[in-house]
CSV table of C-alpha atoms in Angstrom, one decimal:
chain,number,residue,atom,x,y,z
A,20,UNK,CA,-25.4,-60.4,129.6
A,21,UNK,CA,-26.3,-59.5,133.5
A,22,UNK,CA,-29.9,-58.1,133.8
A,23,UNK,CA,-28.3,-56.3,136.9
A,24,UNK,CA,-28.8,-52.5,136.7
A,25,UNK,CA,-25.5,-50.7,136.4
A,26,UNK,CA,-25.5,-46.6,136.4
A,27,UNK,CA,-21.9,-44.3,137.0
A,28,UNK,CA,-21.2,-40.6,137.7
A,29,UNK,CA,-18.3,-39.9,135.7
A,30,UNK,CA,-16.9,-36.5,136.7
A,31,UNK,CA,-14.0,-34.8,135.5
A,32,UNK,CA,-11.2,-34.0,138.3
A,33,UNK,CA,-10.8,-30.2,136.9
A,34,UNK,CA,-12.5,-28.8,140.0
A,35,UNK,CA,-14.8,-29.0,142.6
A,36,UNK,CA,-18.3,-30.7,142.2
A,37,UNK,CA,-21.5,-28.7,142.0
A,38,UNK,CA,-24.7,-28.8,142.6
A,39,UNK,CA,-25.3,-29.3,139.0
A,40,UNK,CA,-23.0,-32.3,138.9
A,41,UNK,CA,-24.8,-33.3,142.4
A,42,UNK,CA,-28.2,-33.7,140.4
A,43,UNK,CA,-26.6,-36.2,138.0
A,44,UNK,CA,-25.0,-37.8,140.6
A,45,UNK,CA,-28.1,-38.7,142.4
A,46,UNK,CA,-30.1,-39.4,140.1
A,47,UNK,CA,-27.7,-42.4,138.9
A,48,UNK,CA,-27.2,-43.7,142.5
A,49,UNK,CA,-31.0,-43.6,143.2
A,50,UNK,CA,-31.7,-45.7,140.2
A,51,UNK,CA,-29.0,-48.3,141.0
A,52,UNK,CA,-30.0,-48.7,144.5
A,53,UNK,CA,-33.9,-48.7,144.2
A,54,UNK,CA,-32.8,-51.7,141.5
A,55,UNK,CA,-30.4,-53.2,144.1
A,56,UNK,CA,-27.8,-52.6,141.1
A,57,UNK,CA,-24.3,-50.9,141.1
A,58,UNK,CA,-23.0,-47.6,141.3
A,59,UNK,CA,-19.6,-46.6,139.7
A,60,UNK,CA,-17.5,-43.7,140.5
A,61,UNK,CA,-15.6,-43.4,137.3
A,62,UNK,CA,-12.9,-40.6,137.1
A,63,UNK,CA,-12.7,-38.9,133.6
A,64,UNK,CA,-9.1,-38.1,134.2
A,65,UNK,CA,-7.9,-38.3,130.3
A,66,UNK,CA,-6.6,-35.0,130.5
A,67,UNK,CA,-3.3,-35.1,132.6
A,68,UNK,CA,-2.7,-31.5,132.4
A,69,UNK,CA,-6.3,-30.3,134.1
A,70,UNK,CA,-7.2,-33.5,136.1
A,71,UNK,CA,-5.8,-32.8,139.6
A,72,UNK,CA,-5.6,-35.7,142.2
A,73,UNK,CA,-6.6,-32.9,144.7
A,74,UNK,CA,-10.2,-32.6,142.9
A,75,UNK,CA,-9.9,-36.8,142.9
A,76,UNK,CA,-9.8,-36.6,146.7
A,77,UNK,CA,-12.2,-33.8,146.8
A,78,UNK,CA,-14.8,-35.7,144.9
A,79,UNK,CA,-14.9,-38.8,146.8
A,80,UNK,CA,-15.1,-36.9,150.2
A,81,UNK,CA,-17.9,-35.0,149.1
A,82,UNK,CA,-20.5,-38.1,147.6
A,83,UNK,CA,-18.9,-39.6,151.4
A,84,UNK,CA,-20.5,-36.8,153.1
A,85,UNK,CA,-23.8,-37.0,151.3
A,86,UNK,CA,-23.8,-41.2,151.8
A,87,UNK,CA,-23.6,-41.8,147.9
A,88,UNK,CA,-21.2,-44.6,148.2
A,89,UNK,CA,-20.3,-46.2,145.2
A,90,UNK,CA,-19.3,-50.0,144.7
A,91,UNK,CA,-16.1,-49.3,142.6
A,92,UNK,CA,-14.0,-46.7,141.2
A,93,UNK,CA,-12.4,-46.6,138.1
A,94,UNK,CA,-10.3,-44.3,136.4
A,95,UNK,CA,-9.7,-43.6,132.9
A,96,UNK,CA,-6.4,-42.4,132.9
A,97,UNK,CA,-6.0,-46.2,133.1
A,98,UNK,CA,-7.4,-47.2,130.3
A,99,UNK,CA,-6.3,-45.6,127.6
A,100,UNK,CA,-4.9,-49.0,125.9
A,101,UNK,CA,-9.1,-49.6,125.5
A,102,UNK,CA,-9.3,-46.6,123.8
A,103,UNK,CA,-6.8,-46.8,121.5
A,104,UNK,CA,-8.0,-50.5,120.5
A,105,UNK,CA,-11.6,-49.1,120.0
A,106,UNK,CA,-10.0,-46.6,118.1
A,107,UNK,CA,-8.2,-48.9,115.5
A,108,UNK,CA,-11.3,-51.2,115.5
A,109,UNK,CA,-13.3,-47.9,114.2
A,110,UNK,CA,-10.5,-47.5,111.5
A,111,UNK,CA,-10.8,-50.8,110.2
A,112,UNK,CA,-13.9,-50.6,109.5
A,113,UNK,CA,-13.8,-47.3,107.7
A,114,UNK,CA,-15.6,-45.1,110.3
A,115,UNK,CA,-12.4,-43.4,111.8
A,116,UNK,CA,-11.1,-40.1,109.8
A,117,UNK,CA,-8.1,-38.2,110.3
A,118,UNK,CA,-8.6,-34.3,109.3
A,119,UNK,CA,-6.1,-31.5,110.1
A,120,UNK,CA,-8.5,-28.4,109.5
A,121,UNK,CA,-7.1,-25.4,112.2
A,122,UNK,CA,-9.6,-23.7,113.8
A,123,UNK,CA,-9.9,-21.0,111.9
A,124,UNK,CA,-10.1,-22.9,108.4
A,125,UNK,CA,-13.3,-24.7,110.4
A,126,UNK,CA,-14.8,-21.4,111.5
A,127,UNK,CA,-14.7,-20.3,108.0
A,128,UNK,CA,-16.7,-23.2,107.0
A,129,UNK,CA,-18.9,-22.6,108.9
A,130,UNK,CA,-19.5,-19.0,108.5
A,131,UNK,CA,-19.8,-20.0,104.6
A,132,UNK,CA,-22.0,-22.8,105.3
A,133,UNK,CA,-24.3,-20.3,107.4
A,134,UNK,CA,-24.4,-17.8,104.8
A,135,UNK,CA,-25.7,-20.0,102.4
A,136,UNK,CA,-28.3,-21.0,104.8
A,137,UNK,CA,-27.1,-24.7,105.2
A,138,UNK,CA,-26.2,-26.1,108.7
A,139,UNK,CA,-22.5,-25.7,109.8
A,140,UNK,CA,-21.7,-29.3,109.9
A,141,UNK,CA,-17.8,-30.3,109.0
A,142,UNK,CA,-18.0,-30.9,105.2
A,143,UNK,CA,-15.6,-34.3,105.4
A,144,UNK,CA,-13.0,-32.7,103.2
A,145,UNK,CA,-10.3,-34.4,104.9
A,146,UNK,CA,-11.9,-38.0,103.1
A,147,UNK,CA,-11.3,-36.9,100.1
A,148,UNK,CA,-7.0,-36.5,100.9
A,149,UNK,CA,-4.7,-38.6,99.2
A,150,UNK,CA,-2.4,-40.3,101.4
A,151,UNK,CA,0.4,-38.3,99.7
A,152,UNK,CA,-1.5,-34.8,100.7
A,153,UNK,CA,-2.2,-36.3,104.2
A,154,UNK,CA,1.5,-36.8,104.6
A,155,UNK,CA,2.2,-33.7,103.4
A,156,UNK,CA,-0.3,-32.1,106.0
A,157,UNK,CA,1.6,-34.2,109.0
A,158,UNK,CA,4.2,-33.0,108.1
A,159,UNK,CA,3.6,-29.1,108.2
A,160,UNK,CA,1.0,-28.8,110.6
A,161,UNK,CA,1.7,-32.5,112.9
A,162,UNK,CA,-1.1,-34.8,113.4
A,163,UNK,CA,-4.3,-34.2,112.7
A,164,UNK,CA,-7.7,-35.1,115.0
A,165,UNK,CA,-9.6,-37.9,114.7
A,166,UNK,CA,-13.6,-37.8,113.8
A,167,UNK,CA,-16.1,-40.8,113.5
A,168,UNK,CA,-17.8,-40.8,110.6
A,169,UNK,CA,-21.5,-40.7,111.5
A,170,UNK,CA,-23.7,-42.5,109.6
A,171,UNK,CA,-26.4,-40.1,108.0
A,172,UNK,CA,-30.0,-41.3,109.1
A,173,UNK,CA,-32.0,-40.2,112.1
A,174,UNK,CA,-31.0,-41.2,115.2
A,175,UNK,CA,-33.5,-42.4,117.9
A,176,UNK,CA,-34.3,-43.4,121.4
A,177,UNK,CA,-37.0,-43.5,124.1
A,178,UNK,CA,-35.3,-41.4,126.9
A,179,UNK,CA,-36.2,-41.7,130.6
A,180,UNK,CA,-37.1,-38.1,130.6
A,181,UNK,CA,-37.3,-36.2,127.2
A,182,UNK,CA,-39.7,-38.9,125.9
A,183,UNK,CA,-39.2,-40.0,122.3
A,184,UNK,CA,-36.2,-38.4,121.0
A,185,UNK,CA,-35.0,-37.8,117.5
A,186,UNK,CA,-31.8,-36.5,115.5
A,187,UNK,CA,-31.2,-36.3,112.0
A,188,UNK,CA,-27.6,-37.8,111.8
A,189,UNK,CA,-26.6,-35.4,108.7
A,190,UNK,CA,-27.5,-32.3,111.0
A,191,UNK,CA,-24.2,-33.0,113.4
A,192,UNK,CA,-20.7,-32.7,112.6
A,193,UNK,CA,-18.2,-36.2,112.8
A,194,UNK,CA,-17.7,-36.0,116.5
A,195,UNK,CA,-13.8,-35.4,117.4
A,196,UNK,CA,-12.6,-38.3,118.9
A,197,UNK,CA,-9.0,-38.1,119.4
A,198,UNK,CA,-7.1,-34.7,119.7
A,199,UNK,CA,-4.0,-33.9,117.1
A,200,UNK,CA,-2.2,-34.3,120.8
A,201,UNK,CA,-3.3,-37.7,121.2
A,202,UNK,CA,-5.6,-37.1,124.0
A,203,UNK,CA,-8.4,-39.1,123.9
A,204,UNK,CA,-11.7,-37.5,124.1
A,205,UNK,CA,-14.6,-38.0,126.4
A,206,UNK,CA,-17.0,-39.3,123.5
A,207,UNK,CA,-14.7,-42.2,122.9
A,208,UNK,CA,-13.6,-43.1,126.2
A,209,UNK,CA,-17.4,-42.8,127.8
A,210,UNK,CA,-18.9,-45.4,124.7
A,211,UNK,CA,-15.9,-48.0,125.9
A,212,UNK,CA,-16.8,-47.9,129.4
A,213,UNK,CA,-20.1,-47.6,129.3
A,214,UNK,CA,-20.0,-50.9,127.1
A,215,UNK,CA,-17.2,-52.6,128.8
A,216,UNK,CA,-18.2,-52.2,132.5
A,217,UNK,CA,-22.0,-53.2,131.3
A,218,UNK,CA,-23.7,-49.9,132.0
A,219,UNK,CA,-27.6,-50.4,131.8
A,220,UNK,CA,-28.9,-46.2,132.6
A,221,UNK,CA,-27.2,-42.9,132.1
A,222,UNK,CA,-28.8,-39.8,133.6
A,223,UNK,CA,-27.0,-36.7,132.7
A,224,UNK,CA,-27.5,-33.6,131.6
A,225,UNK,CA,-30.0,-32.4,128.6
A,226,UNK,CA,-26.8,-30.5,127.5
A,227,UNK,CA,-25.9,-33.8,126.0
A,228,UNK,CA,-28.6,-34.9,124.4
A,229,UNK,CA,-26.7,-34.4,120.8
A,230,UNK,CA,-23.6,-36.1,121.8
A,231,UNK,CA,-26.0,-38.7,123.0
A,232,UNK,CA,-26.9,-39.2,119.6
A,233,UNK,CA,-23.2,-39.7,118.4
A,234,UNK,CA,-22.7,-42.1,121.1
A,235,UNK,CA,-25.8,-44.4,120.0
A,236,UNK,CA,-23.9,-44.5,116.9
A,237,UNK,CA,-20.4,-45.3,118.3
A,238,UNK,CA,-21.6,-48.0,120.4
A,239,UNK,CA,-23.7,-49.9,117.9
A,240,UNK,CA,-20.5,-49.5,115.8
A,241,UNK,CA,-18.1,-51.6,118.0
A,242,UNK,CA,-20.9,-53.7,119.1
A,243,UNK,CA,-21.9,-53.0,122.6
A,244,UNK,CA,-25.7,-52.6,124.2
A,245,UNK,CA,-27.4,-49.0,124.1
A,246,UNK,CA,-27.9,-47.9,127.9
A,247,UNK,CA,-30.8,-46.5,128.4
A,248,UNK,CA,-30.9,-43.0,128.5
A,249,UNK,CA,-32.6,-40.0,130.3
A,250,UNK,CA,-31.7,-36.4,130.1
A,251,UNK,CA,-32.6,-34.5,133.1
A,252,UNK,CA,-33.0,-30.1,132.8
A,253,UNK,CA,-30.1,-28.1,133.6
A,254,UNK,CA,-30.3,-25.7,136.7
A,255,UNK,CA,-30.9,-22.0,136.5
A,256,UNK,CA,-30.9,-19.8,139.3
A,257,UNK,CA,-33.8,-18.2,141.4
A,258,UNK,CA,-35.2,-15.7,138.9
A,259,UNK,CA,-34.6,-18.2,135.8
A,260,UNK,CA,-31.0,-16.9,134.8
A,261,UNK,CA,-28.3,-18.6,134.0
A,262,UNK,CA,-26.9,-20.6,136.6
A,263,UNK,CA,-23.2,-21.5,134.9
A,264,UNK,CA,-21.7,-18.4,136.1
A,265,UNK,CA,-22.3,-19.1,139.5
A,266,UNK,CA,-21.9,-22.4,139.8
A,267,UNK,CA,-18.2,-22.3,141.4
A,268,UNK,CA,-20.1,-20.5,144.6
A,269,UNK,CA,-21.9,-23.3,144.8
A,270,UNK,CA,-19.8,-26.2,145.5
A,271,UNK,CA,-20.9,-29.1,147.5
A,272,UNK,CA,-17.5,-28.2,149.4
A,273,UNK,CA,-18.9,-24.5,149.9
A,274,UNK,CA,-22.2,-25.4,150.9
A,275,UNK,CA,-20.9,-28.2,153.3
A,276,UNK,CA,-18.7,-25.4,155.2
A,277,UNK,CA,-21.6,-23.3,155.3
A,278,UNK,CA,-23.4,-26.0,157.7
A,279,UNK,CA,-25.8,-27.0,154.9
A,280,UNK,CA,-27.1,-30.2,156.2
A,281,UNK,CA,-26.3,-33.2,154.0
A,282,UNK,CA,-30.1,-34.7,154.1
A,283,UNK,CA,-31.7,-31.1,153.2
A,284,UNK,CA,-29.3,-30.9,150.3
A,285,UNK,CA,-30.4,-34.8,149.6
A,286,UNK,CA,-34.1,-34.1,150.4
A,287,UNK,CA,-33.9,-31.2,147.3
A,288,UNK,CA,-32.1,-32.4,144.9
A,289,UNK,CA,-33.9,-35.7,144.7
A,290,UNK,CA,-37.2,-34.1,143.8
A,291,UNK,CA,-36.2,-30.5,142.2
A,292,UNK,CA,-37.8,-30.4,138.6
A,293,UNK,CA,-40.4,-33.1,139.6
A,294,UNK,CA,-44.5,-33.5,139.8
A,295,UNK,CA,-43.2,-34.5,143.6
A,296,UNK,CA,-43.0,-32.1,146.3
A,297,UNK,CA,-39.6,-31.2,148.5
A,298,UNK,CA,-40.1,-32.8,151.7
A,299,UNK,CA,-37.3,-33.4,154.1
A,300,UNK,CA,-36.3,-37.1,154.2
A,301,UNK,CA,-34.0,-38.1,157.1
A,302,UNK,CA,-33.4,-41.8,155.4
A,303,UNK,CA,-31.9,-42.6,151.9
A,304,UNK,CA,-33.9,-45.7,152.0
A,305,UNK,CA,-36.8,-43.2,151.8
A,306,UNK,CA,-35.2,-41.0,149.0
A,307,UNK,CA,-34.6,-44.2,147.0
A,308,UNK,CA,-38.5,-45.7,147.5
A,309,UNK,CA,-39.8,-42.6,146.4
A,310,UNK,CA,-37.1,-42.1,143.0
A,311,UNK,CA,-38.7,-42.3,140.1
A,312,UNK,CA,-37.2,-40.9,136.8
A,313,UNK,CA,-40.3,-40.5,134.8
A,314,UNK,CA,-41.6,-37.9,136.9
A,315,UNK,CA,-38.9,-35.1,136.5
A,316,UNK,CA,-40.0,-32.6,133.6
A,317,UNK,CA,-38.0,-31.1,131.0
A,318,UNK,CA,-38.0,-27.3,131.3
A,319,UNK,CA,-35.3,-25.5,133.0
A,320,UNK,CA,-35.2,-26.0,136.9
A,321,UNK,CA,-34.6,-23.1,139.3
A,322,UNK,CA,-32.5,-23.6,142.1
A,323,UNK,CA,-31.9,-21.4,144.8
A,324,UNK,CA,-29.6,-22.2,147.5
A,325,UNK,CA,-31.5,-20.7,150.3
A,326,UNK,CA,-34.5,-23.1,150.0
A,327,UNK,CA,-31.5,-25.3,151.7
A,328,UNK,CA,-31.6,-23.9,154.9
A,329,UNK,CA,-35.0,-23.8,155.8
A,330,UNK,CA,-34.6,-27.6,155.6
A,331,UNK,CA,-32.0,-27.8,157.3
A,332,UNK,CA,-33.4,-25.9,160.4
A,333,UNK,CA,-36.5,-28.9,159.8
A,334,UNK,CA,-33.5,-31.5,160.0
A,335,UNK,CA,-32.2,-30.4,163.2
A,336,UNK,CA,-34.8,-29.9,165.4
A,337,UNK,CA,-35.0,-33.9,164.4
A,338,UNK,CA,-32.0,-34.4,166.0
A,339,UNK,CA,-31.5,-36.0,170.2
A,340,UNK,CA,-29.0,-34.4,172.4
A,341,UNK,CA,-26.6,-37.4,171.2
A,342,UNK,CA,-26.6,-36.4,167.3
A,343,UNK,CA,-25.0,-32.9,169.0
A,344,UNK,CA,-23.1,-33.6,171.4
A,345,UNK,CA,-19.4,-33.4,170.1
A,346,UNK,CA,-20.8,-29.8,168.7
A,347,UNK,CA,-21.8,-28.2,172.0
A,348,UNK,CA,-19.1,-29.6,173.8
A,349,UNK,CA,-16.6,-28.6,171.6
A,350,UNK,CA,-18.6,-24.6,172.5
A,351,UNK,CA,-17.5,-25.5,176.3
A,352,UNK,CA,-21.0,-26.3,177.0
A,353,UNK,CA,-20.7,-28.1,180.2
A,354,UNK,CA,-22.0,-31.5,180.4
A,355,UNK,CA,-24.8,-30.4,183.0
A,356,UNK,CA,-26.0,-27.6,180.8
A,357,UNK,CA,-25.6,-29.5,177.5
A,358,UNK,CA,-29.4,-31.1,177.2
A,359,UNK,CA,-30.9,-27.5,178.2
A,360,UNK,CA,-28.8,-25.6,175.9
A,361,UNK,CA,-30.0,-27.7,172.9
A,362,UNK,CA,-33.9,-27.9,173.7
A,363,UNK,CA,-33.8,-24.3,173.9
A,364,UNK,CA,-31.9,-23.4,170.5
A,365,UNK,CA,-32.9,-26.3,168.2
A,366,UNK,CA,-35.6,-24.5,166.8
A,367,UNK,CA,-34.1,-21.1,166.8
A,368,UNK,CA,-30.8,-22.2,164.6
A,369,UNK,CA,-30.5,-22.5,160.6
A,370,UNK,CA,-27.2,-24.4,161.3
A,371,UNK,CA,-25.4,-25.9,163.7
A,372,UNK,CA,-22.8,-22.7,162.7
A,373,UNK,CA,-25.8,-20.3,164.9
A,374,UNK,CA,-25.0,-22.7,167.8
A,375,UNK,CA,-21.8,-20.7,168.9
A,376,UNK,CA,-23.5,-17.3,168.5
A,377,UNK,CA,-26.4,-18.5,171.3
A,378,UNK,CA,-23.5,-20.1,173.6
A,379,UNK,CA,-21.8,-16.8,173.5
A,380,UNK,CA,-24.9,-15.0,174.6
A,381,UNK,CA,-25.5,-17.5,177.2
A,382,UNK,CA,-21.7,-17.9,178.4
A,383,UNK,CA,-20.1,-13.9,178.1
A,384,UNK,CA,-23.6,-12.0,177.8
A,385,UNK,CA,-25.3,-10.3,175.3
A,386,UNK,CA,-25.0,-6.8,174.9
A,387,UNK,CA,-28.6,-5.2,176.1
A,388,UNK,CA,-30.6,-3.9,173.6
A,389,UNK,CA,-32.4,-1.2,175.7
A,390,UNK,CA,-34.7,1.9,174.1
A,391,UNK,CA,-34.2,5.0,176.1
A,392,UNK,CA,-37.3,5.0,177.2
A,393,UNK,CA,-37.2,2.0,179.3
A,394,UNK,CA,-34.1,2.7,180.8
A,395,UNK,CA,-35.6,3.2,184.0
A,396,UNK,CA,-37.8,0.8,183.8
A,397,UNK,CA,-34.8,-1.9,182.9
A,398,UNK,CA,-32.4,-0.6,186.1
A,399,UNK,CA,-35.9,-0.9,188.6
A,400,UNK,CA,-36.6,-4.6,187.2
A,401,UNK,CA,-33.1,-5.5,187.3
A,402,UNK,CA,-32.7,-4.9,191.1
A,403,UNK,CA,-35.8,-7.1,191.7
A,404,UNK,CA,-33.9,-10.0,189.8
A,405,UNK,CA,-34.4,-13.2,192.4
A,406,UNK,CA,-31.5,-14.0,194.3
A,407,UNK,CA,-29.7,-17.1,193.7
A,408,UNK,CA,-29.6,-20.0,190.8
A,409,UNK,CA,-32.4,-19.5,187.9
A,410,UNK,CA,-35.1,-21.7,187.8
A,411,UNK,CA,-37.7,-22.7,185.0
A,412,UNK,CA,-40.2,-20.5,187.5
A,413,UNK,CA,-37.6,-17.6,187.5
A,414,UNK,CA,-38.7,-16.0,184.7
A,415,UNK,CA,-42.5,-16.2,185.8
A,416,UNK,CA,-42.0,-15.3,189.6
A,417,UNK,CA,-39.6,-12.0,188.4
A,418,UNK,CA,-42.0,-10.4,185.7
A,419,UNK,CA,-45.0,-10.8,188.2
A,420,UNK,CA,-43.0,-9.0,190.6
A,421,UNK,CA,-42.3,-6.3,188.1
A,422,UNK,CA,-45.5,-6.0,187.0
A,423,UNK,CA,-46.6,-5.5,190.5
A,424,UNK,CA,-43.7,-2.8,191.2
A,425,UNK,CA,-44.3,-0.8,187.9
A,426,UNK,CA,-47.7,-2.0,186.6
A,427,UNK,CA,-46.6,-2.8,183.4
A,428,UNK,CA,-47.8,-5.8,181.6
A,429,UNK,CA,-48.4,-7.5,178.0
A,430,UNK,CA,-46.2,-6.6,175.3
A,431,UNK,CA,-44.3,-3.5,177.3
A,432,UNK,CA,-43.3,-5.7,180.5
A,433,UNK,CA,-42.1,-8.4,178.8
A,434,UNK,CA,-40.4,-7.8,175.5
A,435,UNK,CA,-37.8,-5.2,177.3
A,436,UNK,CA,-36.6,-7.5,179.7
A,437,UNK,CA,-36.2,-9.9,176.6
A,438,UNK,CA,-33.9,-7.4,175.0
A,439,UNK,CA,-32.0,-6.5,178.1
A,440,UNK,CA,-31.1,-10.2,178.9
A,441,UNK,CA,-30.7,-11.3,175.4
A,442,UNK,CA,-29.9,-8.1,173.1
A,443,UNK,CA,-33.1,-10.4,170.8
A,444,UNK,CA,-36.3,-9.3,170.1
A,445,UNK,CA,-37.5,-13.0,169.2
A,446,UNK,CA,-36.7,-16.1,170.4
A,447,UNK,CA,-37.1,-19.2,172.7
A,448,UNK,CA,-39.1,-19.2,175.6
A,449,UNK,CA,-37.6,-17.2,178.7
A,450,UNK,CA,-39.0,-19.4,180.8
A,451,UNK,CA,-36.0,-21.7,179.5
A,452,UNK,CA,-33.3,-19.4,178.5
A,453,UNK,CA,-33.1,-18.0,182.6
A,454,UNK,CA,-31.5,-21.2,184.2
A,455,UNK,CA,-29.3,-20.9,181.2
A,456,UNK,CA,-28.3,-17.2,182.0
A,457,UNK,CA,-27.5,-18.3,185.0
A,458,UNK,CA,-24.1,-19.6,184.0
A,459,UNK,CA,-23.5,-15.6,183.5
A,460,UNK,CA,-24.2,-15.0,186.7
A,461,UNK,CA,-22.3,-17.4,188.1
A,462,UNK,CA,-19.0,-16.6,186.5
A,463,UNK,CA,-19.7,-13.0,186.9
């Protein structure tokens, strides 16, 4: 057996990827690479009527736009032939059941069991059918599902994140393996792949930490090597609720159109639920240095999208005249006015989105933002603006003539004149922002 580290994101092509999905995502591709291992995109596509190759497309372009590139895809609509050979090796060897309970009958059960205080685990009735009474059942209700009969003993493993874990084998139901529609079920087909394709860590969600437990069982069944697991916390929102609900607002796709910059989203969800702190990193090489599993806790983890674009304002003032170029010219930006224009809104955008907004001001003129009382004031300063182009000394030279004209100064001279030319109480130095008005005044 290779010692080579092998992790996967398996996601189901039923709709777009999350943030949640993101978490596990990166957490698989940071262990691979700080190991120099492999990452595999693996496609759980086993249900043709949901799995959409839209969502196939959509899921590639989106771990393409974050840089998580895997080494190989596979998909498991094309391997189906595995599953059904694991499957008749589980029923040779007696741990593969079929039972034709409907839903109702198994609610009932477990209402019963729950009554009389017991856990409502499946009760294996279907074991004790004759083949006469199973052919009877076929035959009036069609096939039946498929269930792995657990082996009763506690179930245990060191997991990356949880620690020691430990489940009492009795206390869960015979996992359904197989529908009565033939459709093999994510249970089955993840054990075959993780054993076939040689997988050495799976980080996913502490939502599976019981159907962990079956798959221990599973794989030691047909023989293959226990990955080693870690369960990371789910994701709530900002006050602690329930993030589930809102997760379809929060698809990578979504955030991506919003101008969310790739590295911010990076930068947070590498260290979210960790002893580490969130600190912008421009490199993945850094992300993947500093990953280590051990140090991500197990309580829930809040998440709220709008720590995202504070780091993404840090990520772009980062960023030369080059990394924006195509951007601002595709404004109309001219060439000549292109270095200018982003020294003096780097640090006053959230995204690259707030861009247009400043070139408008700059290009058609802001609407003045003028209080009543200074509307004198704003007409007498106006007609002392300097003739010809605006310099970086324009802004200097003009308010010292004001101030001399109508002996105002501080605060009242200066934060009018900013409203009048910009409609904005705040922002970058005017000093900068004249020559830029000047392309108003040249066009006017």
């Amino acid at each position: 057996m290779s010692d080579k580290t092998i992790t996967r994101f398996a996601p189901s092509p039923t709709g777009w990827i999350h943030v949640g999905n993101l978490r596990t995502a990166l957490m698989n591709y940071l262990i691979a690479r700080k190991a120099g291992g492999e990452f595999i995109l693996r496609i759980d596509d086993t249900d043709p009527v949901r799995s959409k190759e839209e969502y196939v497309d959509g899921i590639k372009r989106d771990l393409d736009w974050l840089g998580l590139h895997w080494d190989r895809v596979e998909r498991q609509s094309l391997r189906i032939e595995k599953y059904h050979e694991a499957a008749q090796e589980l029923r040779d060897m007696g741990r593969f059941y079929e039972a034709f309970e409907t839903p109702t009958e198994l609610d009932l059960k477990r209402k019963k069991q729950l009554n009389m205080g017991k856990p409502p685990v499946y009760d294996r009735a279907a074991l004790a059918l004759s083949d006469d009474e199973k052919d009877a059942l076929r035959e009036e209700r069609g096939s039946g599902v498929w269930r792995f009969k657990l082996v009763h003993e506690r179930i245990v493993w060191n997991d990356g994140i949880l620690g020691d874990v430990s489940i009492d084998g009795a206390s869960v139901s015979d996992p359904v393996l197989i529908r009565g529609d033939g459709q093999i079920l994510y249970t089955l087909a993840s054990v075959v792949d993780d054993t076939e394709m040689g997988v050495t860590h799976v980080v996913r969600g502490s939502d599976h930490v019981t159907n962990t437990g079956t798959q221990i069982q599973i794989m030691q069944a047909l023989g293959g090597t226990v990955p080693q697991f870690a369960h990371h916390s789910l994701l709530t929102g900002p006050q602690g609720e329930a993030l589930s609900k809102r997760l379809g607002a929060l698809a990578l796709k979504d955030l991506r159109a919003e101008g969310i910059a790739p590295q911010a989203l990076l930068s947070l969800m590498s260290r979210l639920g960790s002893s580490d702190p969130v600190e912008l990193r421009t490199e993945m090489q850094t992300l993947i240095d500093g990953f280590d599993i051990s140090r991500f806790g197990s309580a829930p983890t809040k998440f709220d999208a709008e720590d995202l674009k504070p780091l993404t304002a840090h990520y772009l003032q980062t960023l030369a005249l080059e990394d924006v170029a195509d951007d601002i010219r595709a404004l109309g930006v001219p060439d000549d006015q292109a270095a200018r224009f982003w020294s003096v809104t780097r640090e006053n955008i959230t995204t690259l989105h707030d861009l247009e907004g400043w070139w408008k001001m700059f290009s058609e003129g802001a609407e003045p933002a003028i209080e009543d009382e200074d509307r004198a004031f704003i007409a007498q300063a106006m007609a002392l603006l300097p003739e010809g182009a605006f310099t970086d000394d324009t802004w200097g030279t003009w308010t010292a003539v004001v101030k001399e004209e109508t002996g105002r100064k501080g605060k009242g001279l200066f934060m009018p004149l900013r409203k009048a030319l910009t409609g904005q109480a705040h922002g970058p130095d005017m000093s900068a922002v004249m020559p830029l008005l000047q392309v108003v005044k040249a066009r006017g």
